[in-house]
Coordinates of C-alpha atoms and ligand atoms in Angstrom, one line a residue:
X143 CA -12.0 -19.1 -31.4
X144 CA -8.3 -19.6 -30.8
X145 CA -8.2 -17.0 -28.1
X146 CA -10.8 -18.8 -26.0
X147 CA -8.9 -22.0 -26.5
X148 CA -5.7 -20.3 -25.4
X149 CA -7.3 -18.7 -22.4
X150 CA -8.8 -22.1 -21.4
X151 CA -5.4 -23.8 -21.8
X152 CA -3.8 -21.1 -19.8
X153 CA -6.3 -21.2 -17.0
X154 CA -6.0 -25.0 -16.9
X155 CA -2.2 -24.7 -16.7
X156 CA -2.4 -22.1 -13.9
X157 CA -4.9 -24.3 -12.0
X158 CA -2.6 -27.3 -12.4
X159 CA 0.4 -25.3 -11.3
X160 CA -1.5 -24.0 -8.2
X161 CA -2.6 -27.6 -7.4
X162 CA 0.9 -29.0 -7.7
X163 CA 2.4 -26.3 -5.6
X164 CA -0.5 -26.4 -3.2
X165 CA -1.2 -22.7 -3.6
X166 CA -4.7 -21.2 -3.4
X167 CA -5.7 -19.8 -6.7
X168 CA -6.4 -16.3 -5.1
X169 CA -2.9 -16.2 -3.6
X170 CA -1.5 -17.0 -7.0
X171 CA -3.5 -14.1 -8.6
X172 CA -2.2 -11.7 -5.9
X173 CA 1.3 -12.9 -6.5
X174 CA 0.9 -12.4 -10.2
X175 CA -0.4 -8.9 -9.7
X176 CA 2.5 -8.2 -7.4
X177 CA 5.0 -9.5 -9.8
X178 CA 3.6 -7.5 -12.7
X179 CA 3.6 -4.4 -10.6
X180 CA 7.2 -5.0 -9.4
X181 CA 8.5 -5.6 -13.0
X182 CA 6.7 -2.5 -14.2
X183 CA 8.4 -0.4 -11.6
X184 CA 11.8 -2.0 -12.2
X185 CA 11.8 -1.3 -15.9
X186 CA 10.7 2.2 -15.2
X187 CA 13.5 2.8 -12.7
X188 CA 16.1 1.4 -15.1
X189 CA 15.0 3.4 -18.1
X190 CA 16.1 6.9 -16.9
X191 CA 19.7 6.1 -16.4
X192 CA 19.9 3.8 -19.4
X193 CA 18.5 6.5 -21.7
X194 CA 21.0 8.9 -20.1
X195 CA 23.9 6.6 -21.0
X196 CA 22.5 6.2 -24.5
X197 CA 22.1 9.9 -25.0
X198 CA 25.7 10.7 -24.1
X199 CA 27.1 7.8 -26.2
X200 CA 25.1 8.8 -29.2
X201 CA 26.1 12.5 -28.9
X202 CA 29.8 11.3 -28.7
X203 CA 29.4 9.2 -31.8
X204 CA 27.7 12.1 -33.6
X205 CA 30.9 14.1 -33.4
X206 CA 31.2 15.3 -29.8
X207 CA 34.1 12.8 -29.5
X208 CA 36.4 15.2 -31.5
X209 CA 36.4 17.8 -28.7
X210 CA 38.7 16.6 -25.9
X211 CA 36.9 18.5 -23.2
X212 CA 33.4 17.6 -24.2
X213 CA 34.5 14.0 -24.6
X214 CA 35.7 13.8 -21.1
X215 CA 32.6 15.5 -19.7
X216 CA 30.2 13.2 -21.5
X217 CA 32.0 10.0 -20.7
X218 CA 32.1 11.1 -17.1
X219 CA 28.4 11.7 -17.1
X220 CA 27.6 8.4 -18.7
X221 CA 29.8 6.8 -16.1
X222 CA 27.8 8.4 -13.4
X223 CA 24.6 7.1 -14.9
X224 CA 26.1 3.6 -14.9
X225 CA 27.0 4.0 -11.3
X226 CA 23.4 4.7 -10.7
X227 CA 22.3 1.7 -12.6
X228 CA 24.6 -0.5 -10.4
X229 CA 23.2 1.1 -7.3
X230 CA 19.6 0.5 -8.4
X231 CA 20.4 -3.2 -9.3
X232 CA 22.0 -3.7 -6.0
X233 CA 19.0 -2.3 -4.1
X234 CA 16.7 -4.5 -6.3
X235 CA 18.7 -7.5 -5.4
X236 CA 18.5 -6.7 -1.7
X237 CA 14.8 -5.9 -1.7
X238 CA 14.0 -9.1 -3.6
X239 CA 15.9 -11.2 -1.0
X240 CA 14.4 -9.3 1.9
X241 CA 10.9 -9.7 0.6
X242 CA 11.4 -13.4 -0.1
X243 CA 12.7 -13.8 3.5
X244 CA 16.0 -15.0 2.1
X245 CA 18.3 -12.7 4.1
X246 CA 18.8 -13.9 7.6
X247 CA 19.5 -11.6 10.5
X248 CA 22.9 -12.5 11.9
X249 CA 23.0 -10.8 15.3
X250 CA 26.3 -9.8 17.0
X251 CA 27.2 -7.4 19.8
X252 CA 28.7 -4.2 18.7
X253 CA 29.1 -0.6 19.7
X254 CA 26.4 1.4 17.8
X255 CA 28.2 4.7 18.5
X256 CA 31.3 3.4 16.6
X257 CA 29.1 2.3 13.7
X258 CA 27.4 5.7 13.4
X259 CA 30.9 7.2 13.3
X260 CA 31.9 4.9 10.4
X261 CA 28.8 5.8 8.5
X262 CA 29.5 9.6 9.1
X263 CA 33.0 9.1 7.7
X264 CA 31.6 7.4 4.6
X265 CA 29.0 10.2 3.9
X266 CA 31.0 13.2 5.0
X267 CA 31.9 14.2 1.4
X268 CA 28.4 13.8 0.2
X269 CA 27.1 16.0 3.0
X270 CA 29.8 18.6 2.5
X271 CA 28.7 19.0 -1.2
X272 CA 25.5 20.4 0.2
X273 CA 27.2 22.1 3.1
X274 CA 25.2 19.8 5.4
X275 CA 26.8 19.1 8.8
X276 CA 26.4 15.7 10.3
X277 CA 26.3 16.0 14.1
X278 CA 26.2 13.5 16.9
X279 CA 24.2 14.3 20.0
X280 CA 26.2 12.1 22.3
X281 CA 29.7 11.4 23.7
X282 CA 31.7 9.6 21.0
X283 CA 33.7 8.0 23.7
X284 CA 30.8 6.5 25.6
X285 CA 30.1 3.1 23.9
X286 CA 26.5 1.8 23.6
X287 CA 26.5 -1.9 22.9
X288 CA 23.6 -3.4 21.0
X289 CA 22.7 -6.8 19.7
X290 CA 21.9 -6.8 16.0
X291 CA 23.1 -7.6 12.5
X292 CA 25.9 -5.0 12.2
X293 CA 26.1 -5.0 8.4
X294 CA 22.3 -4.6 8.0
X295 CA 22.1 -1.8 10.6
X296 CA 24.9 0.0 8.8
X297 CA 22.6 -0.2 5.7
X298 CA 19.7 1.3 7.7
X299 CA 21.8 4.1 9.0
X300 CA 23.3 4.8 5.5
X301 CA 19.9 4.9 3.8
X302 CA 18.5 7.2 6.4
X303 CA 21.5 9.5 6.4
X304 CA 21.6 9.6 2.6
X305 CA 18.0 10.6 2.5
X306 CA 18.6 13.3 5.1
X307 CA 21.3 14.7 2.8
X308 CA 19.3 14.3 -0.4
X309 CA 16.1 16.0 1.0
X310 CA 18.0 18.3 3.3
X311 CA 18.4 22.0 2.5
X312 CA 21.8 23.5 1.8
X313 CA 23.7 24.5 5.0
X314 CA 21.4 22.3 7.0
X315 CA 22.2 19.8 9.8
X316 CA 21.5 16.1 10.3
X317 CA 21.7 15.0 13.8
X318 CA 21.9 11.4 15.0
X319 CA 21.2 10.4 18.6
X320 CA 21.0 7.2 20.6
X321 CA 18.8 7.1 23.7
X322 CA 17.8 4.5 26.2
X323 CA 14.3 3.3 26.0
X324 CA 12.4 1.3 28.5
X325 CA 13.8 -2.1 29.4
X326 CA 16.5 -3.4 27.1
X327 CA 16.0 -1.1 24.2
X328 CA 17.7 1.9 22.7
X329 CA 16.2 4.2 20.1
X330 CA 18.4 5.7 17.3
X331 CA 17.1 8.9 15.8
X332 CA 18.1 10.6 12.5
X333 CA 16.8 14.1 12.4
X334 CA 17.2 16.6 9.6
X335 CA 15.9 20.2 9.0
X336 CA 15.2 19.6 5.4
X337 CA 12.2 19.8 3.1
X338 CA 10.0 17.4 5.2
X339 CA 7.2 15.2 4.1
X340 CA 3.6 16.2 3.5
X341 CA 1.3 14.3 6.0
X342 CA -0.7 12.6 3.2
X343 CA 2.4 10.7 2.0
X344 CA 3.6 9.4 5.3
X345 CA 1.5 6.2 5.5
X346 CA 2.9 5.0 2.1
X347 CA 6.5 6.2 2.6
X348 CA 7.9 2.7 3.3
X349 CA 6.4 1.1 0.2
X350 CA 8.9 0.1 -2.4
X351 CA 9.2 2.7 -5.3
X352 CA 7.0 5.2 -3.4
X353 CA 8.1 8.8 -3.8
X354 CA 6.7 12.1 -2.6
X355 CA 8.0 14.0 -5.6
X356 CA 8.4 11.7 -8.5
X357 CA 10.4 14.1 -10.7
X358 CA 12.5 15.7 -8.0
X359 CA 13.9 12.6 -6.3
X360 CA 14.6 10.9 -9.6
X361 CA 17.1 13.5 -10.5
X362 CA 18.6 13.1 -7.1
X363 CA 19.3 9.5 -8.1
X364 CA 17.5 7.3 -5.6
X365 CA 16.0 3.9 -6.4
X366 CA 12.8 4.5 -4.4
X367 CA 13.8 1.5 -2.4
X368 CA 15.8 3.0 0.4
X369 CA 13.0 3.2 3.0
X370 CA 11.5 -0.1 2.0
X371 CA 14.8 -1.7 2.6
X372 CA 15.1 0.1 6.0
X373 CA 11.7 -1.1 7.1
X374 CA 12.4 -4.7 6.1
X375 CA 15.7 -4.8 8.0
X376 CA 14.3 -3.2 11.1
X377 CA 11.3 -5.5 11.1
X378 CA 13.4 -8.6 10.5
X379 CA 15.0 -7.7 13.8
X380 CA 11.5 -7.5 15.4
X381 CA 12.1 -3.9 16.0
X382 CA 10.1 -0.8 15.2
X383 CA 10.6 2.2 12.8
X384 CA 9.0 5.5 13.2
X385 CA 8.7 8.7 11.2
X386 CA 7.7 12.2 12.2
X387 CA 7.8 15.0 9.7
X388 CA 6.7 18.5 9.0
X389 CA 6.7 20.0 5.6
X390 CA 9.4 22.7 5.2
X391 CA 10.7 22.0 8.7
X392 CA 12.3 18.6 8.7
X393 CA 12.0 14.9 9.4
X394 CA 12.9 12.5 12.0
X395 CA 13.3 8.8 11.4
X396 CA 13.9 6.6 14.4
X397 CA 14.3 2.9 15.0
X398 CA 14.7 0.7 18.1
X399 CA 17.4 -1.8 18.8
X400 CA 18.1 -4.4 21.5
X401 CA 20.7 -3.5 24.1
X402 CA 23.4 -6.0 24.7
X403 CA 23.0 -5.9 28.5
X404 CA 25.5 -8.5 29.5
X405 CA 28.3 -6.8 27.5
X406 CA 27.5 -3.4 29.1
X407 CA 27.6 -5.0 32.6
X408 CA 30.8 -6.7 31.8
X409 CA 32.4 -3.4 30.8
X410 CA 31.4 -1.5 34.0
Ligands
LIG229 P1 14.3 7.5 -2.8 O1 15.3 6.7 -3.6 O2 13.3 8.2 -3.7 O3 15.0 8.5 -1.9 P2 13.3 6.2 -0.4 O4 12.6 4.9 -0.3 O5 14.6 6.3 0.3 O6 13.5 6.5 -2.0 O7 12.4 7.4 0.1 C1 11.1 7.5 -0.4 C2 10.6 8.9 -0.5 O8 10.4 9.4 0.9 C3 11.6 9.9 -1.1 O9 11.4 9.9 -2.5 C4 11.2 11.2 -0.5 O10 10.1 11.8 -1.2 C5 10.8 10.8 0.9 N1 11.8 11.0 1.9 C6 12.6 10.0 2.5 N2 13.4 10.5 3.4 C7 13.2 11.8 3.5 C8 13.7 12.9 4.3 N3 14.7 12.7 5.2 N4 13.2 14.2 4.1 C9 12.2 14.4 3.2 N5 11.7 13.4 2.4 C10 12.1 12.1 2.5

């Protein structure tokens, strides 16, 4: 039957491909599963904002356009959904590169305290909307120099802080601290008093597209990639990421960084 022939040809083609590329056939199968899973998740993530845009556009075309106020409201909502699409695509691009090992860590020495201050400034408005206060458990004027990829660590801090706001309760607090660890390490902690994470979910939290509450966080507008990106970046630095959380009480995400000893000595 044609199907058998097709399958046979396909199998032969895959075997040839594997041989040419010197890939074990099992590895190829795993990769194929992985690719399918990834693509399935991607289209799922993109669907919600796309349907949102379509919904508003169709309603506008159906007559809502005639009312000036409604027109403005719907266009603005469609625009927000497009913003979300862009955000998801950017995250997808980043995770693809990180998973392929295509993004190199480019270490430089910088003051982590200053970087935290910058991220606070960028997220202040977002936090204020939920009346969440971002606090810093240290002296702003006391620099702590670390050696890391500044831009990528900014992404790590941003993702963790955005989550603490997203999953934080109104009128809550997110606190960031930097502490000395043994030897040449510091640990950066991001602590919130938000909804927390049930224990059963913690082991899978850093998987891409993994979410505790599928419906809830989708409306909050995440890509489900935030923590996967965080983990990749921290591990690409050969550092560690930790999470501690208690349902209804709050969460603490922390990661280690290498101190820039020489610079610190030079300053004192
Ligand atoms: P998302 O885009 O869904 O926020 P993330 O990878 O950033 O994706 O986070 C994965 C899941 O982990 C979230 O959907 C949420 O359920 C949970 N989570 C992450 N950070 C926190 C936090 N600070 N408090 C409570 N839950 C969190």
